[in-house]
């Protein structure tokens, strides 16, 4: 059973456009991590959010943890082809991952 | 470079064969884990270890064994390979299993069982 639901499953946009992907659960978790995975490689940690309502920025990426700590979003501004990859969310409860959102940014 | 090293990168097995997937880290991390990744199913936890001599089962442990004799190494053994074990396997390590540390992943082993 997936404890984390990610949406959308696939997202294809043109370079320069903005995008948002979501990670939701029915349970409250103590922290949530976002990873990016490129083809043929392992996931790479982008950020950890811990506090409800927390917002973290990593260059053009903005991560938000919901006030109730049951959901999170990742927003990419002015997407570039280098942002292409599988975006995964994870939490410490049963060490689980969502199924991921595959993002393709077309040049 | 420091990190998590997995070997081999690719492997083809016949049904019923056994093999060991190797994982080593040089970051002195206490926590290590094995995941399998299948299309549409994300990463599923197979086994994990919180320190040398201590292991526990994850979500999908059947058909796999692990041991942790040193902090650095955490091998995954397939006892009798089955086609259902065709997958990409990732090893990960972390400073701690506790909140918020995140994991460092290896580059994976792509296993095909025929």
PDB file of N, CA and C in Angstrom, chain A residues 63-102:
ATOM      1  N   UNK A  63       9.855  24.443  -2.517  1.00  0.00           N
ATOM      2  CA  UNK A  63       9.236  23.317  -1.831  1.00  0.00           C
ATOM      3  C   UNK A  63       8.392  23.846  -0.687  1.00  0.00           C
ATOM      4  N   UNK A  64       7.192  23.281  -0.541  1.00  0.00           N
ATOM      5  CA  UNK A  64       6.325  23.695   0.551  1.00  0.00           C
ATOM      6  C   UNK A  64       5.785  22.470   1.277  1.00  0.00           C
ATOM      7  N   UNK A  65       5.771  22.539   2.591  1.00  0.00           N
ATOM      8  CA  UNK A  65       5.192  21.493   3.433  1.00  0.00           C
ATOM      9  C   UNK A  65       3.875  22.031   3.958  1.00  0.00           C
ATOM     10  N   UNK A  66       2.799  21.278   3.810  1.00  0.00           N
ATOM     11  CA  UNK A  66       1.486  21.732   4.238  1.00  0.00           C
ATOM     12  C   UNK A  66       1.415  22.001   5.737  1.00  0.00           C
ATOM     13  N   UNK A  67       0.510  22.878   6.110  1.00  0.00           N
ATOM     14  CA  UNK A  67       0.371  23.245   7.521  1.00  0.00           C
ATOM     15  C   UNK A  67       0.109  22.031   8.403  1.00  0.00           C
ATOM     16  N   UNK A  68      -0.666  21.094   7.894  1.00  0.00           N
ATOM     17  CA  UNK A  68      -1.008  19.899   8.654  1.00  0.00           C
ATOM     18  C   UNK A  68       0.030  18.786   8.502  1.00  0.00           C
ATOM     19  N   UNK A  69       1.076  19.047   7.746  1.00  0.00           N
ATOM     20  CA  UNK A  69       2.162  18.072   7.507  1.00  0.00           C
ATOM     21  C   UNK A  69       1.641  16.765   6.915  1.00  0.00           C
ATOM     22  N   UNK A  70       0.668  16.900   6.006  1.00  0.00           N
ATOM     23  CA  UNK A  70       0.141  15.727   5.305  1.00  0.00           C
ATOM     24  C   UNK A  70       0.312  15.861   3.798  1.00  0.00           C
ATOM     25  N   UNK A  71       0.868  16.983   3.332  1.00  0.00           N
ATOM     26  CA  UNK A  71       1.035  17.168   1.908  1.00  0.00           C
ATOM     27  C   UNK A  71       2.198  18.120   1.642  1.00  0.00           C
ATOM     28  N   UNK A  72       2.704  18.051   0.427  1.00  0.00           N
ATOM     29  CA  UNK A  72       3.823  18.902   0.043  1.00  0.00           C
ATOM     30  C   UNK A  72       3.741  19.166  -1.452  1.00  0.00           C
ATOM     31  N   UNK A  73       4.339  20.263  -1.870  1.00  0.00           N
ATOM     32  CA  UNK A  73       4.390  20.577  -3.296  1.00  0.00           C
ATOM     33  C   UNK A  73       5.788  21.025  -3.684  1.00  0.00           C
ATOM     34  N   UNK A  74       6.090  20.804  -4.950  1.00  0.00           N
ATOM     35  CA  UNK A  74       7.352  21.244  -5.544  1.00  0.00           C
ATOM     36  C   UNK A  74       7.002  22.077  -6.764  1.00  0.00           C
ATOM     37  N   UNK A  75       7.424  23.320  -6.779  1.00  0.00           N
ATOM     38  CA  UNK A  75       7.147  24.227  -7.887  1.00  0.00           C
ATOM     39  C   UNK A  75       8.458  24.587  -8.565  1.00  0.00           C
ATOM     40  N   UNK A  76       8.488  24.452  -9.889  1.00  0.00           N
ATOM     41  CA  UNK A  76       9.673  24.826 -10.656  1.00  0.00           C
ATOM     42  C   UNK A  76       9.321  26.023 -11.534  1.00  0.00           C
ATOM     43  N   UNK A  77      10.085  27.076 -11.410  1.00  0.00           N
ATOM     44  CA  UNK A  77       9.874  28.291 -12.191  1.00  0.00           C
ATOM     45  C   UNK A  77      10.798  28.282 -13.412  1.00  0.00           C
ATOM     46  N   UNK A  78      10.243  28.638 -14.553  1.00  0.00           N
ATOM     47  CA  UNK A  78      11.032  28.732 -15.797  1.00  0.00           C
ATOM     48  C   UNK A  78      11.836  27.454 -16.023  1.00  0.00           C
ATOM     49  N   UNK A  79      11.122  26.343 -16.171  1.00  0.00           N
ATOM     50  CA  UNK A  79      11.768  25.032 -16.270  1.00  0.00           C
ATOM     51  C   UNK A  79      12.756  24.965 -17.432  1.00  0.00           C
ATOM     52  N   UNK A  80      13.819  24.203 -17.217  1.00  0.00           N
ATOM     53  CA  UNK A  80      14.862  23.990 -18.219  1.00  0.00           C
ATOM     54  C   UNK A  80      14.984  22.502 -18.517  1.00  0.00           C
ATOM     55  N   UNK A  81      15.522  22.143 -19.677  1.00  0.00           N
ATOM     56  CA  UNK A  81      15.674  20.714 -19.997  1.00  0.00           C
ATOM     57  C   UNK A  81      16.436  19.939 -18.923  1.00  0.00           C
ATOM     58  N   UNK A  82      17.338  20.589 -18.211  1.00  0.00           N
ATOM     59  CA  UNK A  82      18.074  19.942 -17.134  1.00  0.00           C
ATOM     60  C   UNK A  82      17.220  19.571 -15.940  1.00  0.00           C
ATOM     61  N   UNK A  83      15.983  20.071 -15.888  1.00  0.00           N
ATOM     62  CA  UNK A  83      15.052  19.713 -14.807  1.00  0.00           C
ATOM     63  C   UNK A  83      14.350  18.394 -15.098  1.00  0.00           C
ATOM     64  N   UNK A  84      14.535  17.858 -16.278  1.00  0.00           N
ATOM     65  CA  UNK A  84      13.911  16.584 -16.652  1.00  0.00           C
ATOM     66  C   UNK A  84      14.349  15.476 -15.699  1.00  0.00           C
ATOM     67  N   UNK A  85      13.375  14.687 -15.234  1.00  0.00           N
ATOM     68  CA  UNK A  85      13.695  13.572 -14.354  1.00  0.00           C
ATOM     69  C   UNK A  85      12.458  13.070 -13.636  1.00  0.00           C
ATOM     70  N   UNK A  86      12.677  12.078 -12.790  1.00  0.00           N
ATOM     71  CA  UNK A  86      11.619  11.531 -11.951  1.00  0.00           C
ATOM     72  C   UNK A  86      11.736  12.182 -10.580  1.00  0.00           C
ATOM     73  N   UNK A  87      10.665  12.824 -10.126  1.00  0.00           N
ATOM     74  CA  UNK A  87      10.655  13.500  -8.833  1.00  0.00           C
ATOM     75  C   UNK A  87       9.911  12.624  -7.841  1.00  0.00           C
ATOM     76  N   UNK A  88      10.589  12.291  -6.761  1.00  0.00           N
ATOM     77  CA  UNK A  88      10.064  11.384  -5.752  1.00  0.00           C
ATOM     78  C   UNK A  88       9.960  12.095  -4.414  1.00  0.00           C
ATOM     79  N   UNK A  89       8.888  11.792  -3.677  1.00  0.00           N
ATOM     80  CA  UNK A  89       8.812  12.264  -2.300  1.00  0.00           C
ATOM     81  C   UNK A  89       8.934  11.059  -1.367  1.00  0.00           C
ATOM     82  N   UNK A  90       9.402  11.316  -0.171  1.00  0.00           N
ATOM     83  CA  UNK A  90       9.661  10.246   0.782  1.00  0.00           C
ATOM     84  C   UNK A  90       9.445  10.764   2.188  1.00  0.00           C
ATOM     85  N   UNK A  91       9.102   9.866   3.087  1.00  0.00           N
ATOM     86  CA  UNK A  91       9.019  10.266   4.483  1.00  0.00           C
ATOM     87  C   UNK A  91       9.583   9.162   5.371  1.00  0.00           C
ATOM     88  N   UNK A  92       9.712   9.469   6.635  1.00  0.00           N
ATOM     89  CA  UNK A  92      10.364   8.534   7.548  1.00  0.00           C
ATOM     90  C   UNK A  92       9.444   7.417   8.027  1.00  0.00           C
ATOM     91  N   UNK A  93       8.134   7.563   7.778  1.00  0.00           N
ATOM     92  CA  UNK A  93       7.200   6.540   8.255  1.00  0.00           C
ATOM     93  C   UNK A  93       7.336   5.308   7.380  1.00  0.00           C
ATOM     94  N   UNK A  94       7.783   4.232   7.895  1.00  0.00           N
ATOM     95  CA  UNK A  94       8.013   2.988   7.164  1.00  0.00           C
ATOM     96  C   UNK A  94       8.986   3.197   6.003  1.00  0.00           C
ATOM     97  N   UNK A  95       9.728   4.291   6.046  1.00  0.00           N
ATOM     98  CA  UNK A  95      10.783   4.542   5.064  1.00  0.00           C
ATOM     99  C   UNK A  95      10.242   4.427   3.642  1.00  0.00           C
ATOM    100  N   UNK A  96       9.084   5.022   3.378  1.00  0.00           N
ATOM    101  CA  UNK A  96       8.391   4.819   2.110  1.00  0.00           C
ATOM    102  C   UNK A  96       8.594   5.966   1.137  1.00  0.00           C
ATOM    103  N   UNK A  97       8.380   5.636  -0.134  1.00  0.00           N
ATOM    104  CA  UNK A  97       8.460   6.591  -1.233  1.00  0.00           C
ATOM    105  C   UNK A  97       7.147   6.592  -2.002  1.00  0.00           C
ATOM    106  N   UNK A  98       6.827   7.741  -2.609  1.00  0.00           N
ATOM    107  CA  UNK A  98       5.756   7.780  -3.578  1.00  0.00           C
ATOM    108  C   UNK A  98       6.224   7.173  -4.888  1.00  0.00           C
ATOM    109  N   UNK A  99       5.271   6.972  -5.820  1.00  0.00           N
ATOM    110  CA  UNK A  99       5.610   6.374  -7.108  1.00  0.00           C
ATOM    111  C   UNK A  99       6.308   7.369  -8.034  1.00  0.00           C
ATOM    112  N   UNK A 100       6.209   8.664  -7.728  1.00  0.00           N
ATOM    113  CA  UNK A 100       6.965   9.656  -8.482  1.00  0.00           C
ATOM    114  C   UNK A 100       6.181  10.351  -9.578  1.00  0.00           C
ATOM    115  N   UNK A 101       6.682  11.496  -9.982  1.00  0.00           N
ATOM    116  CA  UNK A 101       6.183  12.238 -11.139  1.00  0.00           C
ATOM    117  C   UNK A 101       7.314  12.341 -12.153  1.00  0.00           C
ATOM    118  N   UNK A 102       7.059  11.861 -13.373  1.00  0.00           N
ATOM    119  CA  UNK A 102       8.054  11.969 -14.441  1.00  0.00           C
ATOM    120  C   UNK A 102       7.855  13.302 -15.150  1.00  0.00           C
TER     121      UNK A 102
END
